[in-house]
CSV table of N, CA and C in Angstrom, one decimal:
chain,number,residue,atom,x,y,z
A,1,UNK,N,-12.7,-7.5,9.2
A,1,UNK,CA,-12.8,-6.1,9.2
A,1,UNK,C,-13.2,-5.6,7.8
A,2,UNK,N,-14.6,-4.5,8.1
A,2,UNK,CA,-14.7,-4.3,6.7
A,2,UNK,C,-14.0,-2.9,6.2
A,3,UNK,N,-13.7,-2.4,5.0
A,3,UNK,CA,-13.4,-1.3,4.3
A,3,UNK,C,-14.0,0.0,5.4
A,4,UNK,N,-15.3,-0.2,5.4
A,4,UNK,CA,-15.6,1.2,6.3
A,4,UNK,C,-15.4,1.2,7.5
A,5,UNK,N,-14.6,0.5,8.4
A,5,UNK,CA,-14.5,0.4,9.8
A,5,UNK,C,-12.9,1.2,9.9
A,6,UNK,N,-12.4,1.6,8.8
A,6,UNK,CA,-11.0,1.9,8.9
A,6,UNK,C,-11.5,3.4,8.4
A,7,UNK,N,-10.4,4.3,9.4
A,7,UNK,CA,-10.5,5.9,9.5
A,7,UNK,C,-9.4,6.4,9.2
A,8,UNK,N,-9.5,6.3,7.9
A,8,UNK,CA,-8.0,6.9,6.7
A,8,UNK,C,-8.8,6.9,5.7
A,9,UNK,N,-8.3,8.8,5.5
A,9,UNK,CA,-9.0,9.6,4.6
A,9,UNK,C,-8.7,9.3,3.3
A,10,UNK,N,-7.3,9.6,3.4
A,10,UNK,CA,-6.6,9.2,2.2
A,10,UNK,C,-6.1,7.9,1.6
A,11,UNK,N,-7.2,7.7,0.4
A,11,UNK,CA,-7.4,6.0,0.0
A,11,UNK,C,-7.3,6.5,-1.4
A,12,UNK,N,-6.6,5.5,-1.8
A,12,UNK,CA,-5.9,5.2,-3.7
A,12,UNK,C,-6.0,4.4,-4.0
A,13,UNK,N,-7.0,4.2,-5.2
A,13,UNK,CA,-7.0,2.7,-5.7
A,13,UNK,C,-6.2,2.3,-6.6
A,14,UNK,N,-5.8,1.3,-7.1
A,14,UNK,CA,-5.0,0.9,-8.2
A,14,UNK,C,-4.6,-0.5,-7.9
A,15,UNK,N,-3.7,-0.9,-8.4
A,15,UNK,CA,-3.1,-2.1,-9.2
A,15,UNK,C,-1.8,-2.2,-8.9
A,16,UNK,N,-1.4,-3.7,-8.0
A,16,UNK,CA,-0.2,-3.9,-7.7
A,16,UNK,C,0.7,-4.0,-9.2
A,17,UNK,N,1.4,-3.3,-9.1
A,17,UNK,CA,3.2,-3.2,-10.3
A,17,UNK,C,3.7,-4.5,-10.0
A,18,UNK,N,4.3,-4.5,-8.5
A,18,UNK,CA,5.4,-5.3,-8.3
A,18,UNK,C,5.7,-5.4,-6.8
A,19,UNK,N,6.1,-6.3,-6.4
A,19,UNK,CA,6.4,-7.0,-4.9
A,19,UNK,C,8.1,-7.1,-4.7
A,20,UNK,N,8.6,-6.5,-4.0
A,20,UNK,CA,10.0,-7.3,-4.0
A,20,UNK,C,9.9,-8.1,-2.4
A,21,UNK,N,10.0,-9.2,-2.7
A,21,UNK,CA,10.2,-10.2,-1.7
A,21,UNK,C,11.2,-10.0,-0.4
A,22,UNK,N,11.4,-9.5,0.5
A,22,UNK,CA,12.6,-10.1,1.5
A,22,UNK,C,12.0,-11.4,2.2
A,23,UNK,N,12.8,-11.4,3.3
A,23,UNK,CA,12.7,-12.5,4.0
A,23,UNK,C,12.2,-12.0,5.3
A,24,UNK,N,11.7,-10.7,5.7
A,24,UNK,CA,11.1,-10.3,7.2
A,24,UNK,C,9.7,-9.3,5.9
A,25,UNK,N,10.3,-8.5,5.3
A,25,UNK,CA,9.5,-7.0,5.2
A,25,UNK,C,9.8,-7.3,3.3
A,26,UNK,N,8.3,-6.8,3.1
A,26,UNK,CA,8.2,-6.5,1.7
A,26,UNK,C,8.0,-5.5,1.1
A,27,UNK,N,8.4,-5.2,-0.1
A,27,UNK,CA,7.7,-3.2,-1.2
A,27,UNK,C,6.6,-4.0,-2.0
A,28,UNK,N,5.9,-3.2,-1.9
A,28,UNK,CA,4.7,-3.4,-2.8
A,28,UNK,C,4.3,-2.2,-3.5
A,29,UNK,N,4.8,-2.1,-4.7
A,29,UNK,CA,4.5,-0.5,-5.6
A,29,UNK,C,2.9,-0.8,-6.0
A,30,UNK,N,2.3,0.3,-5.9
A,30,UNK,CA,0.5,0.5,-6.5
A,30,UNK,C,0.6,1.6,-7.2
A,31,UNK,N,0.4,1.0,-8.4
A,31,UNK,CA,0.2,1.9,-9.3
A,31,UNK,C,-1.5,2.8,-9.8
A,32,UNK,N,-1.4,3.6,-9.1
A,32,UNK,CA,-2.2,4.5,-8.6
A,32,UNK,C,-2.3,5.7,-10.1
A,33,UNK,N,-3.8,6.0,-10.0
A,33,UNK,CA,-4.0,7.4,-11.8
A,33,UNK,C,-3.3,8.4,-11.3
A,34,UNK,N,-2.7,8.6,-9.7
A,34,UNK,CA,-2.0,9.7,-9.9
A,34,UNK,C,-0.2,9.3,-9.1
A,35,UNK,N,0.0,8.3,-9.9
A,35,UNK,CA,1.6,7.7,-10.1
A,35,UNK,C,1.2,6.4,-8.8
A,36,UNK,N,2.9,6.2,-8.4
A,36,UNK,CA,3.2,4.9,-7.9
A,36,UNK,C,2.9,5.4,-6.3
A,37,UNK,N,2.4,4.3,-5.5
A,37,UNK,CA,2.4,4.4,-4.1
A,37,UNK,C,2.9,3.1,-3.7
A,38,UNK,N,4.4,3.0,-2.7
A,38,UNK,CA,5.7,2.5,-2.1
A,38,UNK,C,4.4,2.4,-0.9
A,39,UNK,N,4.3,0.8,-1.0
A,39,UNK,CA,4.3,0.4,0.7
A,39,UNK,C,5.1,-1.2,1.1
A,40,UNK,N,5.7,-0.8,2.6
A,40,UNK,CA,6.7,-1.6,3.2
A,40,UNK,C,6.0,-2.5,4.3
A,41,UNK,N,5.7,-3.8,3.6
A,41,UNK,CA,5.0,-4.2,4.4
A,41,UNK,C,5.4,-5.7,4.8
A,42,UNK,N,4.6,-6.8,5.6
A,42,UNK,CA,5.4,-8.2,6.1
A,42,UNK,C,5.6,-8.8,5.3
A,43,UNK,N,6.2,-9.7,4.5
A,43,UNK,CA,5.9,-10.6,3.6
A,43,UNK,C,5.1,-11.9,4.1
A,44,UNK,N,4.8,-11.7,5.3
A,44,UNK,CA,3.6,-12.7,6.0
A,44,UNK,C,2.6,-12.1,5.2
A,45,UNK,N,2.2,-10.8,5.3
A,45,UNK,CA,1.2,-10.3,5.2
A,45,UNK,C,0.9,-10.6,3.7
A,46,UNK,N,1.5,-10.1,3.1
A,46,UNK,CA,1.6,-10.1,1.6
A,46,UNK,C,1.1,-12.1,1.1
A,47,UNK,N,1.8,-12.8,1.6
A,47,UNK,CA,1.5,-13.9,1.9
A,47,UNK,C,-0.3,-14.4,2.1
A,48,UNK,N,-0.5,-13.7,3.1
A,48,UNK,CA,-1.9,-13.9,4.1
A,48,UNK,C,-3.0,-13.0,3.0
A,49,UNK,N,-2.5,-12.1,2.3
A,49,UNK,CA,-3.1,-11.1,1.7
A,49,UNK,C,-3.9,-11.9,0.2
A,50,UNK,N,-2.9,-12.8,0.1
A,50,UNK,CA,-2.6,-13.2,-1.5
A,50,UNK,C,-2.6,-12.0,-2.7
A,51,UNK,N,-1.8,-11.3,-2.1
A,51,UNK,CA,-0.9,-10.1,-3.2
A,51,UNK,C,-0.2,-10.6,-4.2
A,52,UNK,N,-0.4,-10.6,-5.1
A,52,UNK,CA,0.5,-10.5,-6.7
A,52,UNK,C,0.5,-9.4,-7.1
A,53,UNK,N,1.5,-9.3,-8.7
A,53,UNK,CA,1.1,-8.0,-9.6
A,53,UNK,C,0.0,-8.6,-10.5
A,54,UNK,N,-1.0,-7.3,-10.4
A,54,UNK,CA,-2.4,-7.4,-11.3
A,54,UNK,C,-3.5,-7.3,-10.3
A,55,UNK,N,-3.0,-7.7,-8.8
A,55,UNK,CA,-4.4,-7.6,-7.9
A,55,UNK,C,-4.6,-6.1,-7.7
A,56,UNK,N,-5.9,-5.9,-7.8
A,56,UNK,CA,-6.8,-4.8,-7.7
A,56,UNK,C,-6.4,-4.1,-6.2
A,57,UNK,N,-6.1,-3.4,-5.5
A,57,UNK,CA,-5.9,-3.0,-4.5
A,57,UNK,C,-6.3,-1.8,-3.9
A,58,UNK,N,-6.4,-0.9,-2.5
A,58,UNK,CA,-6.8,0.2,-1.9
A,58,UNK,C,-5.8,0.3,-1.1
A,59,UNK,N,-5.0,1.4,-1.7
A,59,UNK,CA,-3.6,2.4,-0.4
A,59,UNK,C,-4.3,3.0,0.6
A,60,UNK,N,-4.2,2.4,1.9
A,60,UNK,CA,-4.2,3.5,2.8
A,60,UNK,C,-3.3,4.3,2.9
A,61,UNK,N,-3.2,5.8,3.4
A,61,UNK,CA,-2.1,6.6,3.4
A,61,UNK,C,-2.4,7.6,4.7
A,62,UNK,N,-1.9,6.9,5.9
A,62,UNK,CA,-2.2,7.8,7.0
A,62,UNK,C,-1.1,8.2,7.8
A,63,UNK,N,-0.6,9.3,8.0
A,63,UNK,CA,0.6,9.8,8.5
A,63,UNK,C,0.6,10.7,9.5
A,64,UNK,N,1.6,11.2,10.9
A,64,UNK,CA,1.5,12.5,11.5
A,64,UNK,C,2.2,13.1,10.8
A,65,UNK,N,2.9,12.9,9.8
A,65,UNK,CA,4.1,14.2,9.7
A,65,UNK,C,3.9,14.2,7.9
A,66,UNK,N,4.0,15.2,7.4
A,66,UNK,CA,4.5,15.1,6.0
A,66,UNK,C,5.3,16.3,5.6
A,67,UNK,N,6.7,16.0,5.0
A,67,UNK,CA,7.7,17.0,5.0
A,67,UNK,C,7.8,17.4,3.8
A,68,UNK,N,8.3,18.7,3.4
A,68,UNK,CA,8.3,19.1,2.5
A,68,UNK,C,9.8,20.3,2.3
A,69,UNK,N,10.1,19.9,1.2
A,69,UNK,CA,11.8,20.4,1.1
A,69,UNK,C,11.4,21.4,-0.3
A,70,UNK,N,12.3,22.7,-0.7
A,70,UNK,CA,12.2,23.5,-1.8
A,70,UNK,C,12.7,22.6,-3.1
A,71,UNK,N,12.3,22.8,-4.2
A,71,UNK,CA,13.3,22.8,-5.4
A,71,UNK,C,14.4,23.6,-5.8
């Protein structure tokens, strides 16, 4: 699958921080020019991906809902 076959607008590039490992599901922080982007993903994947911190990376960020609460 290449990069332009996928239809998510909202893409961030940056640099894996940090992985925390479980044993089903992993966090992978991307440190993105406009702060950190949190994704929860398999540790297969992460695995199959060859994710470390330092790899170059692209957040997809596609959602239905985005909530928003006052200060």
């Amino acid at each position: 699958m290449s990069i332009k076959s996928i239809n998510v607008r909202n893409q961030f590039r940056g640099v894996i921080k940090e992985i925390i490992d479980g044993p089903v599901l992993s966090e992978v922080d991307v440190q993105t020019a406009s702060g950190i982007v949190t994704s929860v993903i398999t540790t297969r994947s992460v695995r199959e991906l060859g994710l470390k911190p330092g790899s170059e990376v692209i957040a997809f960020v596609k959602s239905t809902e985005v909530s928003i609460a006052t200060l």
